[in-house]
């Protein structure tokens, strides 16, 4: 059964926490994803077998947490992650960010670097609202967002997305690839070459932009955005072990 944390903002966040040795592992899910996904649950089982502390949770408007999805934005979900990290973990953590979760992890690294032991990005998607989502919309969809406040478009992986004007306006204030980005800890980026949601140019741009003494990218041939095949799950676990020392 999930447990719940009520934050200072009044949002109620569902989570599953496994006690164990540190550095703990915190899984940060993607846009419209929840903590019951393949990667989150598999990593929880793996961490338990390793005796490692592990935490997975739902952002507000996702999964079992309070709020509506269309009420949220990147800044809200980053605030949720900060609240969870502060209240439910101790000491520096290994942040494992999937897709949007990679952006959230970078925001955490910028605002509370003392709580980050290392970062593992899985198809990390920093700045995606500005760099890929908005440019990928049609003129009609962009006009609908500006005039009506939202638009809906299909999603290859789940239910259709409803995109709000607030999502894009807030996203402009959360960008991490436009200003210095110090990452003074190990970073591992994992990316499938058949990912049709996050281009391989994204992690390459992140590597070029970030100031990080220990940053590596591994491209995996023919894997897609889910990055949850058995070999991909093993690669994630291997990356966590590598940066945990």
XYZ file of N, CA and C in Angstrom:
735
model
N 0.843 -1.197 0.000
C 0.000 0.000 0.000
C 0.881 1.252 0.000
N 0.470 2.230 -0.787
C 1.208 3.480 -0.828
C 1.044 4.231 0.489
N 2.073 4.991 0.834
C 1.996 5.946 1.920
C 1.850 7.332 1.301
N 1.541 8.339 2.163
C 1.251 9.662 1.630
C 1.977 10.743 2.425
N 2.474 11.734 1.681
C 3.119 12.902 2.259
C 2.318 14.133 1.850
N 1.939 14.954 2.824
C 1.295 16.223 2.534
C 2.350 17.317 2.579
N 2.503 18.043 1.500
C 3.562 19.042 1.389
C 3.095 20.398 1.907
N 4.026 21.339 1.993
C 3.693 22.689 2.442
C 2.724 23.375 1.489
N 2.661 22.914 0.246
C 1.747 23.492 -0.738
C 0.332 22.926 -0.610
N 0.169 21.921 0.269
C -1.133 21.300 0.446
C -1.386 20.122 -0.465
N -0.398 19.785 -1.309
C -0.563 18.624 -2.193
C -0.242 17.345 -1.416
N -0.955 16.277 -1.738
C -0.748 14.973 -1.099
C -0.104 14.042 -2.102
N 1.109 13.586 -1.785
C 1.913 12.800 -2.711
C 2.012 11.359 -2.243
N 1.682 10.433 -3.134
C 1.770 9.004 -2.830
C 3.201 8.523 -3.068
N 3.650 7.610 -2.207
C 5.018 7.103 -2.365
C 5.151 5.693 -1.798
N 6.194 5.013 -2.242
C 6.635 3.737 -1.672
C 8.094 3.893 -1.281
N 8.403 3.592 -0.046
C 9.761 3.752 0.467
C 10.284 2.423 0.987
N 11.493 2.081 0.569
C 12.175 0.879 1.037
C 13.391 1.303 1.833
N 13.493 0.856 3.076
C 14.654 1.183 3.894
C 15.855 0.344 3.470
N 17.028 0.880 3.697
C 18.251 0.163 3.351
C 19.447 1.081 3.478
N 20.583 0.581 3.046
C 21.812 1.363 3.155
C 21.859 2.435 2.057
N 22.686 3.415 2.297
C 22.843 4.500 1.343
C 24.067 4.325 0.463
N 24.245 5.206 -0.491
C 23.311 6.294 -0.782
C 21.977 5.768 -1.326
N 20.904 6.356 -0.862
C 19.582 5.935 -1.312
C 19.364 6.259 -2.772
N 18.370 5.620 -3.349
C 18.014 5.800 -4.762
C 16.616 6.397 -4.821
N 16.451 7.470 -5.580
C 15.145 8.103 -5.757
C 14.802 8.059 -7.241
N 13.670 7.439 -7.572
C 13.236 7.355 -8.966
C 12.294 8.499 -9.284
N 12.614 9.227 -10.348
C 11.817 10.367 -10.797
C 11.199 10.016 -12.143
N 9.898 9.882 -12.163
C 9.205 9.410 -13.355
C 9.030 10.478 -14.415
N 8.415 10.082 -15.517
C 8.251 10.950 -16.669
C 6.905 11.649 -16.718
N 6.718 12.418 -17.757
C 5.506 13.186 -18.019
C 4.326 12.244 -18.220
N 3.302 12.385 -17.391
C 2.109 11.539 -17.423
C 2.389 10.084 -17.044
N 3.549 9.808 -16.461
C 3.857 8.462 -15.973
C 3.560 8.403 -14.473
N 3.605 7.201 -13.918
C 3.424 7.086 -12.476
C 4.399 6.066 -11.915
N 4.369 5.911 -10.600
C 5.375 5.098 -9.926
C 5.134 3.603 -10.070
N 4.075 3.205 -10.779
C 3.829 1.775 -10.989
C 4.421 1.282 -12.303
N 5.196 2.119 -12.984
C 5.796 1.727 -14.248
C 6.858 0.649 -14.096
N 7.198 0.026 -15.209
C 8.134 -1.103 -15.212
C 9.454 -0.754 -14.560
N 10.062 0.362 -14.952
C 11.391 0.706 -14.437
C 11.354 0.946 -12.935
N 10.357 1.700 -12.459
C 10.286 2.030 -11.037
C 10.114 0.785 -10.179
N 9.211 -0.100 -10.573
C 8.945 -1.306 -9.775
C 10.125 -2.275 -9.849
N 10.706 -2.429 -11.040
C 11.862 -3.327 -11.177
C 13.024 -2.820 -10.335
N 13.273 -1.525 -10.359
C 14.380 -0.973 -9.577
C 14.130 -1.103 -8.080
N 12.880 -0.980 -7.661
C 12.567 -1.188 -6.251
C 12.917 -2.608 -5.822
N 12.531 -3.596 -6.629
C 12.849 -4.984 -6.318
C 14.366 -5.207 -6.314
N 15.032 -4.615 -7.289
C 16.492 -4.747 -7.371
C 17.165 -4.118 -6.154
N 16.731 -2.924 -5.791
C 17.319 -2.232 -4.647
C 17.098 -3.019 -3.354
N 15.911 -3.581 -3.197
C 15.633 -4.367 -2.002
C 16.566 -5.572 -1.926
N 16.788 -6.220 -3.057
C 17.702 -7.374 -3.092
C 19.131 -6.962 -2.770
N 19.483 -5.717 -3.102
C 20.831 -5.212 -2.823
C 20.956 -4.610 -1.428
N 19.853 -4.524 -0.712
C 19.869 -3.892 0.605
C 19.970 -2.381 0.543
N 19.547 -1.785 -0.600
C 19.670 -0.351 -0.805
C 18.360 0.363 -0.481
N 18.468 1.549 0.075
C 17.298 2.397 0.282
C 16.764 2.847 -1.080
N 15.434 2.885 -1.208
C 14.832 3.225 -2.496
C 13.515 3.953 -2.262
N 13.247 4.934 -3.121
C 12.007 5.693 -3.017
C 11.449 5.944 -4.412
N 10.162 5.640 -4.584
C 9.440 6.022 -5.799
C 8.174 6.750 -5.370
N 7.719 7.690 -6.178
C 6.561 8.495 -5.783
C 5.856 9.020 -7.035
N 4.656 9.522 -6.822
C 3.882 10.150 -7.891
C 3.875 11.657 -7.695
N 4.205 12.398 -8.760
C 4.012 13.848 -8.722
C 2.523 14.155 -8.544
N 2.210 15.350 -8.111
C 0.811 15.770 -8.061
C 0.211 15.688 -9.465
N -1.053 15.265 -9.513
C -1.719 15.101 -10.798
C -1.314 13.842 -11.540
N -0.519 13.006 -10.921
C -0.076 11.742 -11.501
C -0.446 10.596 -10.550
N -0.779 9.447 -11.115
C -0.974 8.241 -10.313
C -1.920 8.437 -9.147
N -1.441 8.100 -7.943
C -2.270 8.124 -6.739
C -2.175 9.429 -5.959
N -1.426 10.391 -6.459
C -1.298 11.666 -5.752
C -2.477 12.584 -6.055
N -2.616 13.610 -5.245
C -3.757 14.529 -5.382
C -3.565 15.466 -6.567
N -4.675 16.081 -6.967
C -4.628 17.096 -8.005
C -4.901 16.554 -9.391
N -5.180 17.467 -10.304
C -5.413 17.099 -11.695
C -4.162 17.327 -12.516
N -3.938 16.466 -13.480
C -2.736 16.585 -14.302
C -2.641 17.945 -14.979
N -3.734 18.419 -15.527
C -3.699 19.677 -16.271
C -3.538 20.889 -15.360
N -3.617 20.696 -14.047
C -3.374 21.799 -13.112
C -1.891 21.997 -12.847
N -1.067 21.017 -13.225
C 0.338 21.045 -12.869
C 1.248 21.556 -13.971
N 2.516 21.723 -13.613
C 3.541 22.179 -14.549
C 4.898 21.723 -14.024
N 5.937 21.968 -14.796
C 7.272 21.499 -14.424
C 7.676 22.030 -13.043
N 7.409 23.303 -12.792
C 7.780 23.887 -11.499
C 7.074 23.225 -10.336
N 5.801 22.878 -10.518
C 5.058 22.178 -9.458
C 5.668 20.810 -9.195
N 5.967 20.086 -10.267
C 6.474 18.724 -10.098
C 7.892 18.726 -9.547
N 8.680 19.744 -9.883
C 10.004 19.875 -9.269
C 9.866 20.182 -7.779
N 8.878 21.011 -7.419
C 8.624 21.298 -6.005
C 8.192 20.041 -5.267
N 7.371 19.204 -5.910
C 6.996 17.923 -5.313
C 8.231 17.078 -5.029
N 9.131 17.026 -6.010
C 10.340 16.215 -5.851
C 11.217 16.760 -4.728
N 11.332 18.079 -4.625
C 12.112 18.663 -3.532
C 11.503 18.311 -2.181
N 10.173 18.363 -2.101
C 9.499 18.047 -0.844
C 9.739 16.594 -0.439
N 9.640 15.696 -1.411
C 9.852 14.275 -1.142
C 11.300 14.017 -0.723
N 12.230 14.610 -1.458
C 13.642 14.413 -1.147
C 13.965 14.922 0.255
N 13.407 16.068 0.616
C 13.682 16.659 1.928
C 13.052 15.882 3.076
N 11.807 15.442 2.875
C 11.052 14.846 3.974
C 11.288 13.350 4.147
N 11.597 12.655 3.059
C 11.591 11.194 3.106
C 12.956 10.548 2.933
N 13.993 11.333 2.695
C 15.331 10.761 2.533
C 16.314 11.489 3.430
N 17.452 10.839 3.658
C 18.523 11.435 4.466
C 19.826 11.351 3.686
N 20.546 12.445 3.678
C 21.842 12.453 3.021
C 21.742 12.495 1.506
N 22.867 12.521 0.830
C 22.882 12.575 -0.633
C 22.272 11.311 -1.247
N 21.516 11.502 -2.323
C 20.798 10.417 -2.989
C 21.273 10.254 -4.434
N 21.098 9.048 -4.962
C 21.283 8.806 -6.387
C 19.942 9.063 -7.057
N 19.868 10.104 -7.873
C 18.629 10.439 -8.567
C 18.589 9.714 -9.901
N 17.529 8.951 -10.126
C 17.337 8.236 -11.389
C 16.145 8.875 -12.079
N 16.417 9.674 -13.109
C 15.367 10.436 -13.762
C 15.055 9.905 -15.140
N 13.795 9.531 -15.353
C 13.339 9.003 -16.636
C 12.607 10.087 -17.414
N 13.075 10.405 -18.609
C 12.433 11.385 -19.488
C 12.279 12.722 -18.762
N 11.052 13.192 -18.507
C 10.880 14.432 -17.759
C 11.576 14.364 -16.411
N 11.636 13.162 -15.824
C 12.322 13.001 -14.547
C 13.793 13.388 -14.615
N 14.397 13.267 -15.808
C 15.769 13.727 -15.975
C 15.863 15.237 -15.838
N 14.881 15.950 -16.375
C 14.817 17.406 -16.198
C 14.613 17.754 -14.727
N 13.684 17.057 -14.075
C 13.437 17.299 -12.655
C 14.713 17.061 -11.849
N 15.446 15.991 -12.175
C 16.689 15.693 -11.461
C 17.693 16.829 -11.614
N 17.779 17.406 -12.805
C 18.703 18.522 -13.029
C 18.266 19.761 -12.255
N 16.964 19.976 -12.128
C 16.474 21.084 -11.310
C 16.820 20.865 -9.838
N 16.703 19.622 -9.363
C 17.100 19.319 -7.993
C 18.596 19.548 -7.806
N 19.373 19.141 -8.794
C 20.822 19.326 -8.710
C 21.187 20.807 -8.644
N 20.380 21.642 -9.289
C 20.646 23.076 -9.294
C 20.246 23.738 -7.981
N 19.154 23.254 -7.373
C 18.621 23.927 -6.180
C 19.087 23.309 -4.865
N 19.431 22.029 -4.860
C 19.887 21.379 -3.626
C 20.998 20.373 -3.938
N 22.122 20.833 -4.477
C 23.198 19.921 -4.885
C 23.777 19.107 -3.740
N 23.657 19.624 -2.523
C 24.192 18.887 -1.376
C 23.432 17.593 -1.119
N 22.253 17.441 -1.704
C 21.462 16.228 -1.509
C 21.582 15.253 -2.675
N 22.480 15.539 -3.612
C 22.641 14.685 -4.783
C 24.008 14.003 -4.741
N 23.993 12.686 -4.633
C 25.227 11.905 -4.678
C 25.658 11.649 -6.121
N 24.676 11.393 -6.982
C 24.933 11.114 -8.395
C 23.608 11.190 -9.131
N 23.695 11.180 -10.464
C 22.498 11.284 -11.287
C 22.588 10.280 -12.435
N 21.502 9.534 -12.637
C 21.378 8.635 -13.784
C 20.172 9.096 -14.595
N 20.408 9.514 -15.824
C 19.333 9.956 -16.694
C 18.972 8.885 -17.708
N 17.693 8.565 -17.811
C 17.192 7.574 -18.764
C 16.362 8.318 -19.796
N 16.872 8.472 -21.002
C 16.204 9.294 -22.013
C 15.825 10.641 -21.415
N 16.770 11.238 -20.710
C 16.521 12.504 -20.023
C 16.075 13.573 -21.014
N 15.094 14.379 -20.596
C 14.482 15.338 -21.513
C 14.461 16.753 -20.939
N 15.628 17.326 -20.633
C 15.618 18.689 -20.120
C 15.067 19.671 -21.156
N 14.314 20.649 -20.660
C 13.803 21.758 -21.473
C 12.871 21.312 -22.599
N 12.232 20.143 -22.464
C 11.472 19.598 -23.596
C 10.253 20.442 -23.962
N 9.650 21.141 -22.995
C 8.485 21.952 -23.352
C 8.868 23.036 -24.351
N 10.052 23.604 -24.171
C 10.512 24.703 -25.023
C 11.161 24.219 -26.316
N 11.946 23.123 -26.213
C 12.807 22.732 -27.332
C 12.189 21.722 -28.284
N 11.266 20.905 -27.801
C 10.699 19.885 -28.689
C 9.176 19.892 -28.719
N 8.534 20.049 -27.577
C 7.078 19.957 -27.554
C 6.422 21.143 -28.253
N 6.804 22.367 -27.890
C 6.199 23.540 -28.516
C 6.504 23.613 -30.010
N 7.767 23.437 -30.430
C 8.050 23.458 -31.875
C 7.343 22.346 -32.640
N 7.022 21.232 -31.951
C 6.378 20.113 -32.619
C 4.880 20.270 -32.818
N 4.298 21.303 -32.229
C 2.863 21.541 -32.377
C 2.571 22.250 -33.695
N 1.374 22.048 -34.190
C 0.947 22.768 -35.388
C 0.586 24.202 -35.028
N 0.485 25.045 -36.043
C 0.058 26.427 -35.804
C -1.321 26.459 -35.154
N -2.186 25.542 -35.570
C -3.537 25.483 -34.999
C -3.492 25.123 -33.524
N -2.654 24.137 -33.172
C -2.549 23.720 -31.772
C -1.958 24.833 -30.917
N -0.935 25.508 -31.420
C -0.337 26.609 -30.659
C -1.343 27.742 -30.453
N -2.118 28.021 -31.493
C -3.136 29.066 -31.367
C -4.204 28.673 -30.349
N -4.570 27.388 -30.340
C -5.578 26.908 -29.389
C -5.071 27.050 -27.960
N -3.793 26.736 -27.728
C -3.210 26.885 -26.395
C -3.245 28.341 -25.957
N -2.854 29.241 -26.836
C -2.802 30.654 -26.470
C -4.203 31.247 -26.298
N -5.148 30.819 -27.122
C -6.489 31.412 -27.082
C -7.403 30.750 -26.061
N -7.336 29.398 -25.980
C -8.249 28.647 -25.119
C -7.590 28.106 -23.858
N -6.264 28.164 -23.801
C -5.561 27.718 -22.608
C -5.096 26.287 -22.636
N -5.499 25.528 -23.663
C -5.043 24.133 -23.741
C -5.365 23.537 -25.096
N -4.679 22.415 -25.382
C -4.983 21.617 -26.564
C -4.705 20.163 -26.220
N -5.247 19.251 -27.010
C -5.066 17.821 -26.767
C -4.441 17.187 -27.996
N -3.470 16.306 -27.767
C -2.851 15.604 -28.884
C -2.596 14.155 -28.505
N -2.495 13.265 -29.495
C -2.332 11.840 -29.211
C -0.973 11.524 -28.616
N -0.915 10.378 -27.938
C 0.306 9.919 -27.275
C 0.536 8.472 -27.652
N 1.699 8.160 -28.156
C 2.014 6.800 -28.580
C 2.117 5.825 -27.412
N 2.301 6.335 -26.198
C 2.597 5.460 -25.067
C 1.471 5.353 -24.049
N 0.504 6.277 -24.088
C -0.530 6.267 -23.051
C -1.739 7.049 -23.568
N -2.538 7.546 -22.647
C -3.713 8.344 -23.022
C -3.276 9.638 -23.702
N -4.160 10.267 -24.446
C -3.806 11.534 -25.099
C -3.325 12.579 -24.093
N -2.413 13.438 -24.529
C -1.928 14.529 -23.699
C -2.878 15.721 -23.807
N -3.147 16.348 -22.687
C -3.737 17.685 -22.703
C -2.646 18.638 -22.270
N -2.288 19.547 -23.151
C -1.205 20.484 -22.904
C -1.784 21.856 -22.622
N -1.314 22.475 -21.546
C -1.867 23.748 -21.127
C -0.904 24.902 -21.390
N -1.478 26.074 -21.485
C -0.655 27.279 -21.633
C 0.274 27.441 -20.433
N -0.229 27.114 -19.252
C 0.595 27.242 -18.051
C 1.821 26.337 -18.113
N 1.667 25.139 -18.684
C 2.800 24.217 -18.802
C 3.943 24.877 -19.569
N 3.621 25.520 -20.674
C 4.658 26.130 -21.507
C 5.193 27.417 -20.891
N 4.320 28.207 -20.303
C 4.783 29.459 -19.706
C 5.678 29.188 -18.506
N 5.299 28.232 -17.667
C 6.142 27.865 -16.536
C 7.440 27.221 -17.006
N 7.356 26.384 -18.047
C 8.543 25.708 -18.544
C 9.664 26.670 -18.896
N 9.316 27.859 -19.373
C 10.334 28.859 -19.718
C 11.146 29.279 -18.504
N 10.555 29.166 -17.319
C 11.251 29.563 -16.089
C 12.039 28.411 -15.459
N 11.961 27.218 -16.041
C 12.622 26.040 -15.473
C 13.774 25.527 -16.347
N 14.103 26.237 -17.386
C 15.093 25.753 -18.342
C 16.470 25.598 -17.691
N 17.169 24.531 -18.053
C 18.478 24.252 -17.456
C 19.619 24.296 -18.470
N 19.294 24.433 -19.757
C 20.332 24.402 -20.786
C 20.669 25.795 -21.318
N 20.191 26.826 -20.637
C 20.447 28.198 -21.078
C 21.393 28.948 -20.155
N 21.693 28.389 -19.011
C 22.558 29.040 -18.025
C 23.542 27.996 -17.504
N 24.612 28.424 -16.846
C 25.582 27.459 -16.325
C 24.906 26.354 -15.510
N 25.375 25.129 -15.698
C 24.774 23.968 -15.037
C 25.880 23.120 -14.402
N 26.312 23.491 -13.198
C 27.337 22.686 -12.523
C 26.744 21.394 -11.976
N 27.377 20.287 -12.298
C 26.979 18.966 -11.788
C 28.216 18.338 -11.159
N 28.514 18.666 -9.905
C 29.762 18.241 -9.272
C 29.693 16.842 -8.675
N 29.188 15.898 -9.456
C 29.022 14.516 -9.020
C 28.935 13.651 -10.275
N 29.040 12.327 -10.134
C 28.969 11.464 -11.319
C 27.592 11.517 -11.989
N 27.598 11.543 -13.316
C 26.372 11.539 -14.105
C 26.491 10.482 -15.190
N 25.462 9.644 -15.318
C 25.407 8.652 -16.397
C 24.108 8.875 -17.166
N 24.217 8.946 -18.479
C 23.066 9.144 -19.348
C 22.885 7.917 -20.220
N 21.670 7.383 -20.261
C 21.340 6.206 -21.050
C 20.279 6.592 -22.073
N 20.460 6.152 -23.308
C 19.581 6.602 -24.377
C 19.462 5.542 -25.461
N 18.241 5.244 -25.888
C 18.019 4.325 -26.996
C 18.088 5.042 -28.330
N 18.614 4.376 -29.340
C 18.741 5.016 -30.660
C 17.418 5.070 -31.414
N 16.417 4.297 -30.998
C 15.099 4.338 -31.638
C 14.081 5.120 -30.812
N 14.566 5.983 -29.956
C 13.688 6.821 -29.137
C 13.074 7.900 -30.026
N 11.748 7.848 -30.202
C 11.086 8.847 -31.040
C 10.509 9.997 -30.229
N 10.770 10.012 -28.930
C 10.322 11.112 -28.080
C 11.474 12.043 -27.700
N 12.654 11.473 -27.491
C 13.840 12.256 -27.138
C 14.950 11.896 -28.119
N 15.360 12.850 -28.924
C 16.405 12.610 -29.916
C 17.761 12.427 -29.243
N 18.646 11.689 -29.897
C 19.987 11.479 -29.334
C 20.755 12.800 -29.220
N 20.326 13.820 -29.936
C 20.984 15.121 -29.822
C 20.784 15.753 -28.445
N 19.734 15.328 -27.728
C 19.439 15.935 -26.421
C 20.511 15.587 -25.394
N 20.837 14.300 -25.164
C 21.901 14.025 -24.202
C 23.254 14.563 -24.657
N 23.487 14.607 -25.956
C 24.744 15.174 -26.446
C 24.824 16.663 -26.111
N 23.705 17.361 -26.263
C 23.683 18.781 -25.905
C 23.894 18.966 -24.413
N 23.284 18.098 -23.613
C 23.453 18.174 -22.170
C 24.912 17.954 -21.778
N 25.539 16.981 -22.406
C 26.955 16.718 -22.114
C 27.819 17.914 -22.476
N 27.522 18.534 -23.595
C 28.301 19.696 -24.033
C 28.094 20.882 -23.096
N 26.868 21.025 -22.580
C 26.518 22.200 -21.795
C 26.940 22.108 -20.331
N 26.767 20.960 -19.722
C 26.963 20.837 -18.274
C 28.445 20.897 -17.897
N 28.696 21.432 -16.721
C 30.034 21.436 -16.140
C 30.108 20.260 -15.168
N 30.624 19.147 -15.652
C 30.615 17.906 -14.871
C 31.928 17.162 -15.077
N 32.633 16.818 -13.994
C 33.916 16.148 -14.129
C 33.813 14.664 -14.471
N 32.626 14.084 -14.309
C 32.479 12.636 -14.519
C 31.114 12.376 -15.143
N 31.040 12.530 -16.456
C 29.762 12.411 -17.168
C 29.959 11.516 -18.381
N 29.098 10.511 -18.518
C 29.192 9.578 -19.632
C 27.814 9.304 -20.218
N 27.806 9.071 -21.521
C 26.582 8.745 -22.247
C 26.731 7.372 -22.883
N 25.711 6.531 -22.705
C 25.687 5.224 -23.354
C 24.471 5.154 -24.272
N 24.718 4.995 -25.566
C 23.659 4.814 -26.549
C 23.426 3.330 -26.760
N 22.163 2.929 -26.765
C 21.815 1.518 -26.892
C 21.036 1.329 -28.186
N 21.601 0.579 -29.093
C 21.024 0.397 -30.422
C 19.641 -0.247 -30.340
N 18.704 0.339 -31.076
C 17.360 -0.196 -31.295
C 16.424 -0.114 -30.093
N 16.847 0.466 -28.974
C 15.931 0.618 -27.841
C 15.123 1.910 -28.003
N 13.848 1.872 -27.553
C 12.975 3.024 -27.717
C 12.869 3.828 -26.424
N 11.892 4.719 -26.365
C 11.785 5.644 -25.239
C 11.471 4.938 -23.927
N 10.815 3.804 -24.005
C 10.475 3.092 -22.758
C 11.734 2.662 -22.009
N 12.755 2.232 -22.729
C 14.031 1.800 -22.162
C 13.807 0.848 -20.974
N 12.946 -0.159 -21.203
C 12.587 -1.064 -20.103
C 12.704 -2.537 -20.478
N 13.437 -2.839 -21.546
C 13.717 -4.237 -21.867
C 14.663 -4.801 -20.808
N 14.784 -6.128 -20.704
C 15.692 -6.691 -19.703
C 17.103 -6.144 -19.787
N 17.640 -5.976 -21.002
C 19.017 -5.463 -21.083
C 19.087 -4.005 -20.643
N 18.021 -3.239 -20.903
C 18.019 -1.850 -20.468
C 17.938 -1.744 -18.945
N 17.099 -2.558 -18.333
C 16.994 -2.554 -16.879
C 18.333 -2.919 -16.245
N 19.019 -3.880 -16.824
C 20.343 -4.245 -16.315
C 21.328 -3.093 -16.452
N 21.230 -2.349 -17.567
C 22.122 -1.207 -17.763
C 21.850 -0.110 -16.738
N 20.583 0.103 -16.408
C 20.247 1.098 -15.388
C 20.845 0.698 -14.044
N 20.658 -0.563 -13.670
C 21.199 -1.045 -12.405
C 22.720 -0.918 -12.387
N 23.361 -1.244 -13.492
C 24.824 -1.151 -13.569
C 25.287 0.289 -13.399
N 24.544 1.217 -14.018
C 24.898 2.636 -13.881
C 24.759 3.105 -12.439
N 23.706 2.654 -11.755
C 23.518 3.027 -10.350
C 24.674 2.517 -9.501
N 25.065 1.273 -9.724
C 26.186 0.704 -8.972
C 27.461 1.512 -9.231
N 27.667 1.882 -10.496
C 28.900 2.574 -10.890
C 29.018 3.930 -10.221
N 27.904 4.639 -10.062
C 27.979 5.982 -9.488
C 27.785 5.996 -7.974
N 27.547 4.850 -7.380
C 27.221 4.815 -5.949
C 28.439 4.755 -5.056
N 29.595 4.494 -5.623
C 30.801 4.332 -4.813
C 31.273 5.637 -4.180
